[in-house]
PDB file of C-alpha atoms in Angstrom:
ATOM      1  CA  MET I1468      -5.794 -66.562 -43.402  1.00  0.00           C
ATOM      2  CA  ALA I1469      -2.490 -67.565 -41.893  1.00  0.00           C
ATOM      3  CA  LEU I1470      -2.457 -68.349 -38.188  1.00  0.00           C
ATOM      4  CA  GLU I1471       0.207 -65.707 -37.542  1.00  0.00           C
ATOM      5  CA  ASN I1472      -2.176 -62.982 -38.776  1.00  0.00           C
ATOM      6  CA  ARG I1473      -5.198 -63.996 -36.735  1.00  0.00           C
ATOM      7  CA  ALA I1474      -6.376 -61.303 -34.321  1.00  0.00           C
ATOM      8  CA  ILE I1475      -7.420 -62.466 -30.877  1.00  0.00           C
ATOM      9  CA  SER I1476      -9.143 -59.862 -28.736  1.00  0.00           C
ATOM     10  CA  GLY I1477      -9.722 -59.936 -25.016  1.00  0.00           C
ATOM     11  CA  VAL I1478      -6.522 -61.792 -24.199  1.00  0.00           C
ATOM     12  CA  ARG I1479      -4.242 -60.116 -21.720  1.00  0.00           C
ATOM     13  CA  ALA I1480      -2.544 -62.976 -19.899  1.00  0.00           C
ATOM     14  CA  LYS I1481       0.234 -65.294 -20.965  1.00  0.00           C
ATOM     15  CA  LEU I1482       0.407 -68.564 -19.073  1.00  0.00           C
ATOM     16  CA  PHE I1483       3.584 -70.443 -18.199  1.00  0.00           C
ATOM     17  CA  ILE I1484       3.473 -73.754 -16.363  1.00  0.00           C
ATOM     18  CA  GLY I1485       6.921 -74.419 -14.961  1.00  0.00           C
ATOM     19  CA  SER I1486       9.229 -73.088 -17.640  1.00  0.00           C
ATOM     20  CA  THR I1487       6.908 -74.154 -20.478  1.00  0.00           C
ATOM     21  CA  GLU I1488       5.066 -71.358 -22.270  1.00  0.00           C
ATOM     22  CA  VAL I1489       1.529 -72.678 -22.624  1.00  0.00           C
ATOM     23  CA  GLY I1490       0.254 -69.642 -24.509  1.00  0.00           C
ATOM     24  CA  PHE I1491      -2.179 -66.799 -24.244  1.00  0.00           C
ATOM     25  CA  ALA I1492      -5.079 -67.206 -21.842  1.00  0.00           C
ATOM     26  CA  THR I1493      -8.413 -65.528 -21.413  1.00  0.00           C
ATOM     27  CA  GLY I1494     -10.930 -65.881 -18.620  1.00  0.00           C
ATOM     28  CA  VAL I1495      -8.201 -66.558 -16.062  1.00  0.00           C
ATOM     29  CA  SER I1496      -9.559 -66.911 -12.544  1.00  0.00           C
ATOM     30  CA  VAL I1497      -7.600 -67.770  -9.427  1.00  0.00           C
ATOM     31  CA  THR I1498      -9.507 -68.296  -6.196  1.00  0.00           C
ATOM     32  CA  GLU I1499      -8.026 -68.525  -2.718  1.00  0.00           C
ATOM     33  CA  ASN I1500     -10.298 -69.697   0.105  1.00  0.00           C
ATOM     34  CA  ILE I1501      -9.386 -69.619   3.776  1.00  0.00           C
ATOM     35  CA  ALA I1502     -11.589 -72.003   5.739  1.00  0.00           C
ATOM     36  CA  GLN I1503     -12.698 -70.616   9.086  1.00  0.00           C
ATOM     37  CA  THR I1504     -14.056 -72.660  11.992  1.00  0.00           C
ATOM     38  CA  PRO I1505     -16.140 -71.125  14.753  1.00  0.00           C
ATOM     39  CA  VAL I1506     -14.806 -70.956  18.307  1.00  0.00           C
ATOM     40  CA  GLU I1507     -17.728 -71.727  20.565  1.00  0.00           C
ATOM     41  CA  LEU I1508     -17.952 -71.317  24.326  1.00  0.00           C
ATOM     42  CA  LEU I1509     -20.120 -73.507  26.523  1.00  0.00           C
ATOM     43  CA  GLY I1510     -23.033 -71.455  27.818  1.00  0.00           C
ATOM     44  CA  GLU I1511     -22.627 -68.766  25.113  1.00  0.00           C
ATOM     45  CA  ILE I1512     -25.118 -68.835  22.253  1.00  0.00           C
ATOM     46  CA  ASN I1513     -23.023 -66.606  19.981  1.00  0.00           C
ATOM     47  CA  VAL I1514     -19.815 -67.668  18.302  1.00  0.00           C
ATOM     48  CA  VAL I1515     -16.885 -66.102  20.140  1.00  0.00           C
ATOM     49  CA  GLU I1516     -14.376 -66.005  17.261  1.00  0.00           C
ATOM     50  CA  TYR I1517     -13.420 -67.636  13.981  1.00  0.00           C
ATOM     51  CA  GLU I1518     -10.055 -69.315  13.488  1.00  0.00           C
ATOM     52  CA  PRO I1519      -8.454 -70.209  10.151  1.00  0.00           C
ATOM     53  CA  VAL I1520      -8.049 -73.978   9.689  1.00  0.00           C
ATOM     54  CA  GLY I1521      -7.057 -74.356   6.058  1.00  0.00           C
ATOM     55  CA  ARG I1522      -6.436 -72.726   2.719  1.00  0.00           C
ATOM     56  CA  THR I1523      -7.371 -73.934  -0.754  1.00  0.00           C
ATOM     57  CA  VAL I1524      -6.469 -72.447  -4.126  1.00  0.00           C
ATOM     58  CA  SER I1525      -7.974 -73.149  -7.525  1.00  0.00           C
ATOM     59  CA  MET I1526      -7.198 -71.764 -10.964  1.00  0.00           C
ATOM     60  CA  THR I1527      -9.177 -71.844 -14.191  1.00  0.00           C
ATOM     61  CA  ALA I1528      -8.056 -70.553 -17.564  1.00  0.00           C
ATOM     62  CA  SER I1529      -9.086 -70.701 -21.200  1.00  0.00           C
ATOM     63  CA  VAL I1530      -5.834 -71.239 -23.041  1.00  0.00           C
ATOM     64  CA  VAL I1531      -5.846 -70.143 -26.682  1.00  0.00           C
ATOM     65  CA  ARG I1532      -4.347 -72.925 -28.799  1.00  0.00           C
ATOM     66  CA  LEU I1533      -1.913 -71.312 -31.219  1.00  0.00           C
ATOM     67  CA  LYS I1534       0.855 -73.870 -31.211  1.00  0.00           C
ATOM     68  CA  LYS I1535      -1.371 -76.844 -32.037  1.00  0.00           C
ATOM     69  CA  SER I1536      -0.050 -78.576 -28.920  1.00  0.00           C
ATOM     70  CA  ALA I1537      -2.361 -80.187 -26.399  1.00  0.00           C
ATOM     71  CA  LEU I1538      -1.607 -79.823 -22.682  1.00  0.00           C
ATOM     72  CA  ARG I1539      -0.911 -83.572 -22.646  1.00  0.00           C
ATOM     73  CA  ASP I1540       1.675 -83.141 -25.422  1.00  0.00           C
ATOM     74  CA  LEU I1541       3.369 -80.454 -23.323  1.00  0.00           C
ATOM     75  CA  GLY I1542       3.499 -82.824 -20.337  1.00  0.00           C
ATOM     76  CA  LEU I1543       1.143 -80.611 -18.352  1.00  0.00           C
ATOM     77  CA  TRP I1544      -1.839 -82.969 -18.133  1.00  0.00           C
ATOM     78  CA  PRO I1545      -1.863 -86.648 -17.185  1.00  0.00           C
ATOM     79  CA  SER I1546      -2.584 -89.353 -19.715  1.00  0.00           C
ATOM     80  CA  GLY I1547      -2.679 -93.116 -19.536  1.00  0.00           C
ATOM     81  CA  GLY I1548      -4.198 -95.370 -16.937  1.00  0.00           C
ATOM     82  CA  THR I1549      -4.782 -95.162 -13.216  1.00  0.00           C
ATOM     83  CA  ILE I1550      -1.133 -95.532 -12.200  1.00  0.00           C
ATOM     84  CA  ASP I1551      -0.055 -92.803 -14.656  1.00  0.00           C
ATOM     85  CA  VAL I1552      -2.693 -90.381 -13.386  1.00  0.00           C
ATOM     86  CA  LEU I1553      -1.893 -91.096  -9.727  1.00  0.00           C
ATOM     87  CA  ALA I1554       1.850 -90.667 -10.338  1.00  0.00           C
ATOM     88  CA  PHE I1555       1.452 -87.444 -12.342  1.00  0.00           C
ATOM     89  CA  GLY I1556       3.208 -84.594 -10.557  1.00  0.00           C
ATOM     90  CA  ALA I1557       4.193 -86.764  -7.572  1.00  0.00           C
ATOM     91  CA  GLY I1558       7.387 -85.591  -5.953  1.00  0.00           C
ATOM     92  CA  ASN I1559       7.656 -82.383  -7.949  1.00  0.00           C
ATOM     93  CA  SER I1560       5.703 -79.158  -7.804  1.00  0.00           C
ATOM     94  CA  ILE I1561       4.056 -77.857 -10.943  1.00  0.00           C
ATOM     95  CA  ASP I1562       3.795 -74.074 -10.781  1.00  0.00           C
ATOM     96  CA  ALA I1563       2.024 -71.574 -13.035  1.00  0.00           C
ATOM     97  CA  THR I1564       3.064 -68.002 -13.774  1.00  0.00           C
ATOM     98  CA  LEU I1565       0.664 -65.458 -15.251  1.00  0.00           C
ATOM     99  CA  ILE I1566       2.133 -62.499 -17.134  1.00  0.00           C
ATOM    100  CA  ASP I1567       0.243 -59.322 -18.039  1.00  0.00           C
ATOM    101  CA  VAL I1568       0.973 -58.930 -21.755  1.00  0.00           C
ATOM    102  CA  GLY I1569      -0.965 -55.659 -21.811  1.00  0.00           C
ATOM    103  CA  ASP I1570       1.763 -54.144 -19.658  1.00  0.00           C
ATOM    104  CA  SER I1571       4.814 -52.958 -21.592  1.00  0.00           C
ATOM    105  CA  ASP I1572       7.081 -54.649 -19.009  1.00  0.00           C
ATOM    106  CA  ASN I1573       5.287 -58.033 -19.266  1.00  0.00           C
ATOM    107  CA  GLN I1574       5.004 -57.992 -15.488  1.00  0.00           C
ATOM    108  CA  VAL I1575       4.187 -61.140 -13.546  1.00  0.00           C
ATOM    109  CA  PHE I1576       0.873 -60.578 -11.801  1.00  0.00           C
ATOM    110  CA  ALA I1577       0.441 -63.971 -10.135  1.00  0.00           C
ATOM    111  CA  ARG I1578       2.176 -67.261  -9.473  1.00  0.00           C
ATOM    112  CA  VAL I1579       0.296 -70.353  -8.407  1.00  0.00           C
ATOM    113  CA  LYS I1580       2.269 -73.096  -6.651  1.00  0.00           C
ATOM    114  CA  GLY I1581       1.624 -76.835  -6.571  1.00  0.00           C
ATOM    115  CA  LEU I1582      -0.869 -77.299  -9.396  1.00  0.00           C
ATOM    116  CA  LYS I1583      -2.835 -80.524  -9.691  1.00  0.00           C
ATOM    117  CA  PRO I1584      -5.031 -80.968 -12.775  1.00  0.00           C
ATOM    118  CA  GLU I1585      -8.768 -81.267 -12.136  1.00  0.00           C
ATOM    119  CA  SER I1586     -10.796 -80.764 -15.329  1.00  0.00           C
ATOM    120  CA  LEU I1587     -10.181 -80.171 -19.015  1.00  0.00           C
ATOM    121  CA  SER I1588     -12.457 -79.293 -21.913  1.00  0.00           C
ATOM    122  CA  TRP I1589     -11.976 -77.579 -25.235  1.00  0.00           C
ATOM    123  CA  ARG I1590     -14.068 -75.552 -27.645  1.00  0.00           C
ATOM    124  CA  VAL I1591     -13.873 -73.856 -30.995  1.00  0.00           C
ATOM    125  CA  ASP I1592     -15.847 -70.627 -31.335  1.00  0.00           C
ATOM    126  CA  ARG I1593     -17.559 -69.289 -34.450  1.00  0.00           C
ATOM    127  CA  ALA I1594     -14.423 -67.312 -35.395  1.00  0.00           C
ATOM    128  CA  GLY I1595     -12.408 -70.530 -35.381  1.00  0.00           C
ATOM    129  CA  VAL I1596     -10.450 -69.728 -32.216  1.00  0.00           C
ATOM    130  CA  SER I1597      -9.722 -72.944 -30.346  1.00  0.00           C
ATOM    131  CA  THR I1598      -9.397 -72.759 -26.565  1.00  0.00           C
ATOM    132  CA  VAL I1599      -8.727 -75.321 -23.863  1.00  0.00           C
ATOM    133  CA  ASP I1600     -10.569 -74.683 -20.613  1.00  0.00           C
ATOM    134  CA  CYS I1601      -8.641 -76.151 -17.701  1.00  0.00           C
ATOM    135  CA  THR I1602      -9.102 -76.177 -13.950  1.00  0.00           C
ATOM    136  CA  PHE I1603      -6.398 -76.883 -11.407  1.00  0.00           C
ATOM    137  CA  ARG I1604      -6.243 -77.225  -7.641  1.00  0.00           C
ATOM    138  CA  ALA I1605      -3.172 -75.663  -6.054  1.00  0.00           C
ATOM    139  CA  ILE I1606      -1.267 -75.241  -2.812  1.00  0.00           C
ATOM    140  CA  GLN I1607      -0.613 -71.497  -2.687  1.00  0.00           C
ATOM    141  CA  LEU I1608      -1.202 -68.218  -4.518  1.00  0.00           C
ATOM    142  CA  PHE I1609       1.418 -65.471  -4.777  1.00  0.00           C
ATOM    143  CA  GLU I1610       0.185 -62.144  -6.079  1.00  0.00           C
ATOM    144  CA  GLU I1611       2.157 -59.336  -7.775  1.00  0.00           C
ATOM    145  CA  ALA I1612       4.406 -58.222  -4.930  1.00  0.00           C
ATOM    146  CA  GLU I1613       5.076 -61.822  -3.812  1.00  0.00           C
ATOM    147  CA  ALA I1614       5.372 -63.421  -7.250  1.00  0.00           C
TER     148      ALA I1614
END
């Protein structure tokens, strides 16, 4: 069966990193955490209030490999030794855009700013579909209205 005729079900997102189209993605998850610290008052047993002290964002996705191009080949994942990995992405922001391909307008439903690669693994399922599971840390999440 030719690759162009292969049916892939359950995929509704298309992933772009910067201006590079990475491909279709399934199992996309973006998490934004706002760290809260308790405000405590001397002589009061209960916490008075919580104040935000930081925000973290992470993104995971299973990218379906259709183009036979690894993320390293696309320049989206570091390779080489220590210096290469430390220098990867320094001085420039790597951003991801997620598009809803199930929507007739191909609407952007999220943009993640300042990606830093964290983990990478790949698998081939019993139907022969090859996916790359990747996790990134990020600076900020913009949802539909903001993206």
